[in-house]
C-alpha cells in the first residue's frame, strides 16, 4: 500500500498531538488523584503538611519561583494593588515582560490550606473564565501565588465605583450579560468539567476579576473543596465557609443537607442581585451589622428577596404600571428590560432555600442564553419569606439573618 509523504507527515503530526493530549490528561488525572488522597488526611495545614504536599505533588502546568525571584518581579513589593483576608497582592512583571499579580500569603496556619487549595485546583486546570495560576513560591515560611494580571480589577470594586444601579449605564446591558454568562460558564466548568468536582465556596463580586475586555475570571480558591462526583454533599471542617451575605443556608443550617455544588449556585444568585443593585438599596434594605447578635426590631420583617419577588410579579401583571424608583426591571431600552428581567428570574431560582430546588449551573447557563425571557418560568417565592409552621416569623428571620448576614426589609417599607 502506497502512502504519500503528505499522508505520512499528517499521520505523524496527528499521532504526536494525540499522544501529547493523552500525556497532559494523564498528568491532570494523576494530580487530581494525588490531591484527593492527600486531602483525606485530616491533620492541620501547618508547615509540615505544606512541605509534605510540595514533596508529593508537582504540577507541570505551573512554575516554582524562589523568594528572590518574587522580590525581583515585584520590585521589592513596590506596587500594592489589593489586600484580602489571607494576604496582600502586588503588581509584578516577568522577565518576558508579562504583567502578573503576586499574592503574598500572610504567615498563619490558615494560609497553608489556601496555598494548597490554590496550587492543587487552578494550578492544574485552564478555562477562559477562571484566573490562571502562573506560578508559586514555597520557600520556608515565604509563600506566594503568581497569577495573570487583570487590568480592570474586580467586579466588586467596579460595582462600588458605579454604585450598582449605574453599572448598566457605564457598561451596557449586553456587556453585563456577557460578564454574567462568563461567570456562569466558569462555575459550570468547576462543577462539571473537571475530573473531580470543585466547589468554590466563596463566589462574590470581589472574587470576579476583569480582563482588558471586561471578560470575567473567577479567582480566590482559598476556600475551595475538591470532591467526587459520586458524593452528593461535601463535609466542611472548621465551621461555615464563605462571605457574609453570599453563604448558602445549608452551610449553616444542617437540616438542609450540607454543602454541595448547589451552594455555589446560591452565591451566584446573590451576586446577580448585587450586580442589579438589589442587595444594597439603603432606602429599602436594612443590613444586619453584627451576624452574632440580634439586630432586628420588633416590627414584622421579611427576607428581602421576597420584596424583589413581589415587585417582579407586579411588573408581570401590570406591564404598563410605572413603579418609578421602586422598579426592578430596566425600562430605558428593550435589551435592558429583557436582560434585567432575566437576571432577576435566574437569581430568584438560584437563591431558593432548599438546594434541590435550585437549578444546576448548566441550567443557569441555558436560562441566561435564552432569547425568549417570557419562556423562563418564574420561580416560587423565596422560602425565607414563609417560615415553617409553628415557628415565630420574627425569630425565624432573625436567626437566618444573624447566621448569614443577609439583609432584611420591613414589610411596611
Short mmCIF file of C-alpha atoms in Angstrom, two decimals:
data_model
loop_
_atom_site.label_atom_id
_atom_site.label_comp_id
_atom_site.label_asym_id
_atom_site.label_seq_id
_atom_site.Cartn_x
_atom_site.Cartn_y
_atom_site.Cartn_z
CA UNK A 1 0.00 0.00 0.00
CA UNK A 2 1.49 3.37 -1.05
CA UNK A 3 1.43 6.35 1.28
CA UNK A 4 2.36 9.83 0.14
CA UNK A 5 4.82 11.88 2.16
CA UNK A 6 1.97 14.27 2.98
CA UNK A 7 -0.16 11.44 4.36
CA UNK A 8 2.68 10.04 6.45
CA UNK A 9 3.53 13.51 7.76
CA UNK A 10 -0.13 14.12 8.63
CA UNK A 11 -0.38 10.84 10.49
CA UNK A 12 2.80 11.57 12.39
CA UNK A 13 1.65 15.04 13.41
CA UNK A 14 -1.77 13.73 14.38
CA UNK A 15 -0.26 10.91 16.41
CA UNK A 16 2.12 13.29 18.17
CA UNK A 17 -0.75 15.65 19.02
CA UNK A 18 -2.89 12.77 20.31
CA UNK A 19 -0.01 11.47 22.40
CA UNK A 20 0.61 14.92 23.83
CA UNK A 21 -3.07 15.31 24.72
CA UNK A 22 -3.09 11.93 26.45
CA UNK A 23 0.04 12.80 28.42
CA UNK A 24 -1.40 16.13 29.62
CA UNK A 25 -4.70 14.42 30.53
CA UNK A 26 -2.82 11.75 32.47
CA UNK A 27 -0.83 14.40 34.34
CA UNK A 28 -4.01 16.23 35.33
CA UNK A 29 -5.77 12.99 36.32
CA UNK A 30 -2.85 11.83 38.47
CA UNK A 31 -2.55 15.28 40.03
CA UNK A 32 -6.24 15.24 40.98
CA UNK A 33 -5.88 11.75 42.43
CA UNK A 34 -2.83 12.77 44.48
CA UNK A 35 -4.63 15.83 45.80
CA UNK A 36 -7.82 13.91 46.68
CA UNK A 37 -5.84 11.29 48.61
CA UNK A 38 -3.75 13.96 50.29
CA UNK A 39 -6.79 15.96 51.40
CA UNK A 40 -8.30 12.95 53.18
CA UNK A 41 -5.64 13.46 55.83
CA UNK A 42 -7.49 15.47 58.47
CA UNK A 43 -4.34 16.95 60.01
CA UNK A 44 -3.70 20.68 60.25
CA UNK A 45 -2.31 22.67 57.34
CA UNK A 46 0.82 23.80 59.14
CA UNK A 47 4.39 23.93 57.86
CA UNK A 48 4.94 20.17 57.88
CA UNK A 49 1.82 19.42 55.82
CA UNK A 50 2.65 22.08 53.26
CA UNK A 51 6.17 20.68 52.87
CA UNK A 52 4.77 17.16 52.54
CA UNK A 53 2.38 18.41 49.90
CA UNK A 54 5.19 20.04 47.92
CA UNK A 55 7.26 16.86 48.08
CA UNK A 56 4.45 14.64 46.77
CA UNK A 57 2.67 16.99 44.41
CA UNK A 58 4.22 18.57 41.34
CA UNK A 59 2.34 20.30 38.54
CA UNK A 60 3.88 20.61 35.11
CA UNK A 61 1.45 23.41 34.37
CA UNK A 62 2.83 25.94 36.89
CA UNK A 63 6.28 27.27 37.70
CA UNK A 64 8.04 27.33 41.03
CA UNK A 65 9.78 30.60 41.92
CA UNK A 66 12.31 31.42 44.61
CA UNK A 67 11.60 34.23 47.05
CA UNK A 68 14.35 36.29 45.41
CA UNK A 69 12.53 35.85 42.07
CA UNK A 70 9.32 37.10 43.68
CA UNK A 71 11.07 40.17 45.10
CA UNK A 72 12.62 40.92 41.74
CA UNK A 73 9.39 40.62 39.74
CA UNK A 74 7.52 42.88 42.22
CA UNK A 75 10.44 45.34 42.55
CA UNK A 76 10.58 44.55 46.27
CA UNK A 77 6.78 44.74 46.62
CA UNK A 78 6.62 48.30 45.38
CA UNK A 79 3.13 48.42 43.87
CA UNK A 80 0.31 47.08 46.06
CA UNK A 81 -2.92 46.51 44.13
CA UNK A 82 -5.09 44.70 46.66
CA UNK A 83 -5.43 43.17 50.07
CA UNK A 84 -7.52 40.26 51.32
CA UNK A 85 -8.07 38.05 54.31
CA UNK A 86 -5.07 35.84 53.58
CA UNK A 87 -2.54 38.23 52.10
CA UNK A 88 -1.56 41.23 50.01
CA UNK A 89 -1.47 41.40 46.21
CA UNK A 90 1.30 43.23 44.33
CA UNK A 91 1.73 44.09 40.68
CA UNK A 92 4.71 42.38 39.09
CA UNK A 93 6.39 41.71 35.78
CA UNK A 94 8.03 38.55 34.46
CA UNK A 95 11.38 38.55 32.60
CA UNK A 96 9.46 38.21 29.30
CA UNK A 97 7.57 41.43 30.06
CA UNK A 98 4.27 39.84 31.05
CA UNK A 99 2.38 41.61 33.82
CA UNK A 100 1.36 39.48 36.79
CA UNK A 101 -0.40 39.77 40.14
CA UNK A 102 1.55 38.31 43.05
CA UNK A 103 -0.32 37.38 46.22
CA UNK A 104 1.94 37.17 49.25
CA UNK A 105 0.28 34.97 51.87
CA UNK A 106 0.48 36.11 55.46
CA UNK A 107 2.28 33.82 57.91
CA UNK A 108 -0.53 31.88 59.60
CA UNK A 109 -1.84 28.37 59.95
CA UNK A 110 -4.73 29.17 57.60
CA UNK A 111 -2.56 30.16 54.67
CA UNK A 112 -1.23 26.63 54.40
CA UNK A 113 -4.68 25.41 53.39
CA UNK A 114 -5.24 28.32 50.99
CA UNK A 115 -1.84 27.73 49.38
CA UNK A 116 -2.54 24.02 48.83
CA UNK A 117 -6.08 24.71 47.59
CA UNK A 118 -4.91 27.25 45.01
CA UNK A 119 -1.98 25.24 43.65
CA UNK A 120 -3.88 21.96 43.51
CA UNK A 121 -7.07 23.33 41.92
CA UNK A 122 -6.47 26.20 39.49
CA UNK A 123 -2.86 25.07 39.14
CA UNK A 124 -4.00 22.07 37.09
CA UNK A 125 -6.98 23.44 35.16
CA UNK A 126 -7.36 26.04 32.46
CA UNK A 127 -10.55 27.81 31.46
CA UNK A 128 -11.12 31.20 29.90
CA UNK A 129 -13.33 32.27 32.83
CA UNK A 130 -11.04 31.07 35.63
CA UNK A 131 -7.97 33.02 36.71
CA UNK A 132 -4.77 31.36 35.59
CA UNK A 133 -2.15 30.48 38.18
CA UNK A 134 1.22 31.02 36.52
CA UNK A 135 3.45 30.02 39.40
CA UNK A 136 4.08 29.85 43.12
CA UNK A 137 6.76 30.29 45.74
CA UNK A 138 7.16 27.98 48.74
CA UNK A 139 10.43 28.80 50.44
CA UNK A 140 10.28 28.12 54.17
CA UNK A 141 7.54 30.34 55.57
CA UNK A 142 7.53 32.52 52.44
CA UNK A 143 4.58 31.62 50.25
CA UNK A 144 3.37 33.41 47.17
CA UNK A 145 0.97 32.79 44.29
CA UNK A 146 1.58 34.32 40.86
CA UNK A 147 -1.49 34.99 38.70
CA UNK A 148 -2.17 36.55 35.34
CA UNK A 149 -2.75 40.29 35.74
CA UNK A 150 -6.29 41.63 35.40
CA UNK A 151 -6.15 45.33 34.42
CA UNK A 152 -9.79 46.15 35.21
CA UNK A 153 -9.67 44.93 38.79
CA UNK A 154 -12.59 43.14 40.41
CA UNK A 155 -16.30 43.23 39.68
CA UNK A 156 -16.83 44.16 43.33
CA UNK A 157 -14.70 47.27 43.03
CA UNK A 158 -16.48 48.20 39.80
CA UNK A 159 -19.88 47.84 41.47
CA UNK A 160 -18.76 50.07 44.35
CA UNK A 161 -17.37 52.64 41.94
CA UNK A 162 -20.50 52.70 39.79
CA UNK A 163 -22.95 52.46 42.73
CA UNK A 164 -24.50 49.26 41.35
CA UNK A 165 -27.58 50.73 39.68
CA UNK A 166 -25.47 52.81 37.23
CA UNK A 167 -23.36 49.80 36.24
CA UNK A 168 -25.69 49.05 33.34
CA UNK A 169 -25.26 52.61 32.06
CA UNK A 170 -21.46 52.51 32.09
CA UNK A 171 -21.05 49.02 30.60
CA UNK A 172 -24.34 48.46 28.81
CA UNK A 173 -26.75 45.58 29.36
CA UNK A 174 -25.24 43.39 26.65
CA UNK A 175 -21.79 43.63 28.22
CA UNK A 176 -23.28 42.87 31.65
CA UNK A 177 -24.94 39.79 30.17
CA UNK A 178 -21.58 38.67 28.74
CA UNK A 179 -19.95 39.11 32.16
CA UNK A 180 -22.69 37.18 33.96
CA UNK A 181 -22.66 34.35 31.40
CA UNK A 182 -18.86 34.15 31.65
CA UNK A 183 -19.08 33.74 35.43
CA UNK A 184 -21.74 31.05 34.97
CA UNK A 185 -19.59 29.21 32.41
CA UNK A 186 -16.66 29.26 34.82
CA UNK A 187 -18.66 27.83 37.73
CA UNK A 188 -20.23 25.24 35.43
CA UNK A 189 -16.74 24.12 34.43
CA UNK A 190 -15.69 23.74 38.07
CA UNK A 191 -18.78 21.65 38.79
CA UNK A 192 -18.93 19.53 35.65
CA UNK A 193 -15.82 20.00 33.52
CA UNK A 194 -13.10 18.63 35.81
CA UNK A 195 -12.22 15.05 36.76
CA UNK A 196 -13.31 15.85 40.31
CA UNK A 197 -15.98 18.42 41.15
CA UNK A 198 -14.59 21.66 42.56
CA UNK A 199 -16.73 23.61 45.00
CA UNK A 200 -15.54 27.23 45.17
CA UNK A 201 -17.42 28.26 48.34
CA UNK A 202 -16.71 31.98 48.02
CA UNK A 203 -18.41 33.25 44.86
CA UNK A 204 -18.87 37.02 45.22
CA UNK A 205 -18.19 40.16 43.14
CA UNK A 206 -14.76 40.81 44.67
CA UNK A 207 -13.63 37.34 43.59
CA UNK A 208 -14.52 38.02 39.96
CA UNK A 209 -11.63 39.71 38.13
CA UNK A 210 -11.95 41.52 34.80
CA UNK A 211 -9.50 41.46 31.89
CA UNK A 212 -8.89 44.12 29.21
CA UNK A 213 -12.25 43.48 27.58
CA UNK A 214 -14.07 43.07 30.92
CA UNK A 215 -14.07 39.32 30.45
CA UNK A 216 -14.70 37.76 33.90
CA UNK A 217 -12.36 35.31 35.61
CA UNK A 218 -13.20 33.54 38.86
CA UNK A 219 -10.42 33.91 41.43
CA UNK A 220 -9.52 33.15 45.06
CA UNK A 221 -9.80 29.40 45.54
CA UNK A 222 -8.54 29.51 49.12
CA UNK A 223 -11.77 28.02 50.49
CA UNK A 224 -12.33 25.58 47.63
CA UNK A 225 -13.13 21.91 48.17
CA UNK A 226 -12.46 19.14 45.66
CA UNK A 227 -14.73 16.11 45.92
CA UNK A 228 -16.02 13.14 43.97
CA UNK A 229 -18.99 13.43 41.62
CA UNK A 230 -20.42 10.39 43.41
CA UNK A 231 -20.82 12.41 46.62
CA UNK A 232 -23.99 14.47 46.99
CA UNK A 233 -22.52 16.72 49.70
CA UNK A 234 -19.08 17.62 50.97
CA UNK A 235 -18.04 17.73 54.61
CA UNK A 236 -16.66 21.07 55.77
CA UNK A 237 -14.30 21.30 58.72
CA UNK A 238 -13.74 24.37 60.85
CA UNK A 239 -17.26 25.80 60.60
CA UNK A 240 -19.08 27.69 57.83
CA UNK A 241 -17.09 28.93 54.86
CA UNK A 242 -17.74 31.90 52.66
CA UNK A 243 -18.59 35.58 52.85
CA UNK A 244 -21.48 37.00 54.85
CA UNK A 245 -24.34 37.80 52.52
CA UNK A 246 -23.39 35.13 49.98
CA UNK A 247 -23.27 31.99 52.14
CA UNK A 248 -25.85 29.37 51.19
CA UNK A 249 -28.24 28.47 54.06
CA UNK A 250 -27.33 24.75 54.03
CA UNK A 251 -23.81 25.65 55.10
CA UNK A 252 -25.06 26.89 58.48
CA UNK A 253 -28.39 25.04 58.70
CA UNK A 254 -27.52 21.35 58.94
CA UNK A 255 -31.07 20.14 58.36
CA UNK A 256 -30.82 21.28 54.72
CA UNK A 257 -28.30 18.57 53.90
CA UNK A 258 -24.88 20.19 53.86
CA UNK A 259 -22.67 21.98 51.35
CA UNK A 260 -22.68 20.92 47.70
CA UNK A 261 -22.26 22.42 44.24
CA UNK A 262 -25.70 23.98 44.77
CA UNK A 263 -24.08 26.19 47.43
CA UNK A 264 -22.14 27.95 44.68
CA UNK A 265 -25.41 28.32 42.75
CA UNK A 266 -26.90 30.20 45.71
CA UNK A 267 -23.88 32.53 45.92
CA UNK A 268 -24.14 33.17 42.18
CA UNK A 269 -27.77 34.23 42.64
CA UNK A 270 -26.79 36.71 45.33
CA UNK A 271 -24.04 38.02 43.05
CA UNK A 272 -26.67 38.62 40.35
CA UNK A 273 -28.79 40.66 42.75
CA UNK A 274 -25.68 42.63 43.73
CA UNK A 275 -24.98 43.46 40.07
CA UNK A 276 -28.54 44.78 39.76
CA UNK A 277 -28.17 46.87 42.90
CA UNK A 278 -30.91 44.93 44.70
CA UNK A 279 -28.78 43.99 47.70
CA UNK A 280 -27.71 47.46 48.70
CA UNK A 281 -30.58 49.93 48.33
CA UNK A 282 -30.26 51.63 51.71
CA UNK A 283 -33.66 53.29 51.50
CA UNK A 284 -35.31 49.89 51.13
CA UNK A 285 -32.95 47.36 52.73
CA UNK A 286 -31.52 47.20 56.23
CA UNK A 287 -28.33 45.18 56.54
CA UNK A 288 -27.56 43.12 59.60
CA UNK A 289 -24.47 44.75 61.09
CA UNK A 290 -23.41 42.03 63.50
CA UNK A 291 -24.17 38.43 62.49
CA UNK A 292 -23.52 37.19 66.03
CA UNK A 293 -26.14 39.29 67.79
CA UNK A 294 -29.73 40.14 67.01
CA UNK A 295 -30.18 43.50 65.32
CA UNK A 296 -33.76 43.19 64.10
CA UNK A 297 -36.52 45.26 65.70
CA UNK A 298 -39.88 44.07 66.98
CA UNK A 299 -41.63 45.07 63.74
CA UNK A 300 -42.63 42.40 61.24
CA UNK A 301 -39.85 41.83 58.73
CA UNK A 302 -39.46 39.74 55.60
CA UNK A 303 -36.44 38.42 53.77
CA UNK A 304 -35.55 40.97 51.09
CA UNK A 305 -35.76 38.66 48.02
CA UNK A 306 -39.46 38.46 48.87
CA UNK A 307 -39.67 42.17 48.16
CA UNK A 308 -37.88 41.61 44.83
CA UNK A 309 -40.26 38.76 44.02
CA UNK A 310 -43.37 40.83 44.76
CA UNK A 311 -42.14 43.67 42.53
CA UNK A 312 -41.40 41.19 39.75
CA UNK A 313 -44.95 39.80 39.94
CA UNK A 314 -46.37 43.33 39.96
CA UNK A 315 -44.48 44.25 36.83
CA UNK A 316 -45.50 40.99 35.16
CA UNK A 317 -49.19 41.51 35.90
CA UNK A 318 -49.13 45.27 35.24
CA UNK A 319 -46.59 45.85 32.47
CA UNK A 320 -47.75 49.44 31.93
CA UNK A 321 -47.58 50.33 35.61
CA UNK A 322 -44.83 52.84 36.40
CA UNK A 323 -43.11 51.84 39.63
CA UNK A 324 -40.78 54.88 39.49
CA UNK A 325 -37.89 54.48 41.91
CA UNK A 326 -39.12 51.08 43.06
CA UNK A 327 -38.90 49.43 39.64
CA UNK A 328 -36.55 46.49 39.37
CA UNK A 329 -36.72 45.88 35.63
CA UNK A 330 -34.96 48.37 33.35
CA UNK A 331 -37.29 50.29 31.06
CA UNK A 332 -34.85 52.51 29.10
CA UNK A 333 -34.41 50.05 26.25
CA UNK A 334 -35.71 46.70 25.07
CA UNK A 335 -32.39 44.94 25.75
CA UNK A 336 -32.23 46.38 29.25
CA UNK A 337 -35.77 45.30 30.12
CA UNK A 338 -35.24 41.80 28.74
CA UNK A 339 -31.82 41.23 30.31
CA UNK A 340 -32.57 42.73 33.72
CA UNK A 341 -35.76 40.67 33.99
CA UNK A 342 -33.79 37.57 33.03
CA UNK A 343 -31.20 38.32 35.73
CA UNK A 344 -33.88 38.65 38.39
CA UNK A 345 -35.69 35.44 37.46
CA UNK A 346 -32.44 33.46 37.35
CA UNK A 347 -31.29 34.97 40.66
CA UNK A 348 -34.55 34.03 42.39
CA UNK A 349 -34.20 30.46 41.13
CA UNK A 350 -30.62 30.30 42.41
CA UNK A 351 -31.43 31.52 45.93
CA UNK A 352 -34.18 29.05 46.68
CA UNK A 353 -33.66 27.91 50.27
CA UNK A 354 -33.59 24.17 49.57
CA UNK A 355 -30.62 23.12 47.41
CA UNK A 356 -32.69 20.63 45.42
CA UNK A 357 -34.97 23.47 44.29
CA UNK A 358 -32.07 25.37 42.74
CA UNK A 359 -31.00 24.77 39.14
CA UNK A 360 -27.62 23.36 38.19
CA UNK A 361 -25.14 25.79 36.68
CA UNK A 362 -25.76 24.09 33.33
CA UNK A 363 -29.43 25.05 33.61
CA UNK A 364 -28.43 28.56 34.71
CA UNK A 365 -26.35 28.95 31.53
CA UNK A 366 -29.34 27.78 29.48
CA UNK A 367 -31.65 30.35 31.09
CA UNK A 368 -29.14 33.17 30.63
CA UNK A 369 -28.73 32.19 26.97
CA UNK A 370 -32.46 32.02 26.26
CA UNK A 371 -33.74 34.63 23.80
CA UNK A 372 -37.33 34.39 24.98
CA UNK A 373 -37.38 35.65 28.57
CA UNK A 374 -41.09 35.03 28.83
CA UNK A 375 -40.38 31.34 28.31
CA UNK A 376 -38.39 31.17 31.56
CA UNK A 377 -40.68 30.07 34.37
CA UNK A 378 -40.89 32.40 37.35
CA UNK A 379 -39.66 30.53 40.44
CA UNK A 380 -41.54 30.06 43.69
CA UNK A 381 -41.36 32.84 46.22
CA UNK A 382 -38.11 32.53 48.21
CA UNK A 383 -38.75 30.19 51.13
CA UNK A 384 -37.27 32.52 53.75
CA UNK A 385 -40.37 34.65 53.29
CA UNK A 386 -42.56 31.83 54.58
CA UNK A 387 -41.15 30.19 57.71
CA UNK A 388 -42.28 26.66 58.63
CA UNK A 389 -45.50 26.37 60.61
CA UNK A 390 -45.38 26.70 64.39
CA UNK A 391 -42.28 28.89 64.12
CA UNK A 392 -42.37 32.53 65.16
CA UNK A 393 -41.66 34.51 61.99
CA UNK A 394 -39.61 37.27 63.62
CA UNK A 395 -37.46 34.75 65.47
CA UNK A 396 -37.01 32.67 62.33
CA UNK A 397 -35.99 35.59 60.12
CA UNK A 398 -33.78 36.96 62.88
CA UNK A 399 -31.95 33.64 63.20
CA UNK A 400 -31.45 33.40 59.43
CA UNK A 401 -30.19 36.98 59.24
CA UNK A 402 -27.90 36.62 62.23
CA UNK A 403 -26.40 33.40 60.93
CA UNK A 404 -25.79 34.57 57.37
CA UNK A 405 -25.67 38.35 57.48
CA UNK A 406 -28.39 38.51 54.83
CA UNK A 407 -30.22 41.85 54.52
CA UNK A 408 -33.82 42.12 55.69
CA UNK A 409 -36.51 44.67 54.83
CA UNK A 410 -39.50 45.80 56.79
CA UNK A 411 -42.93 44.87 55.41
CA UNK A 412 -44.02 48.46 55.84
CA UNK A 413 -41.23 49.88 53.72
#
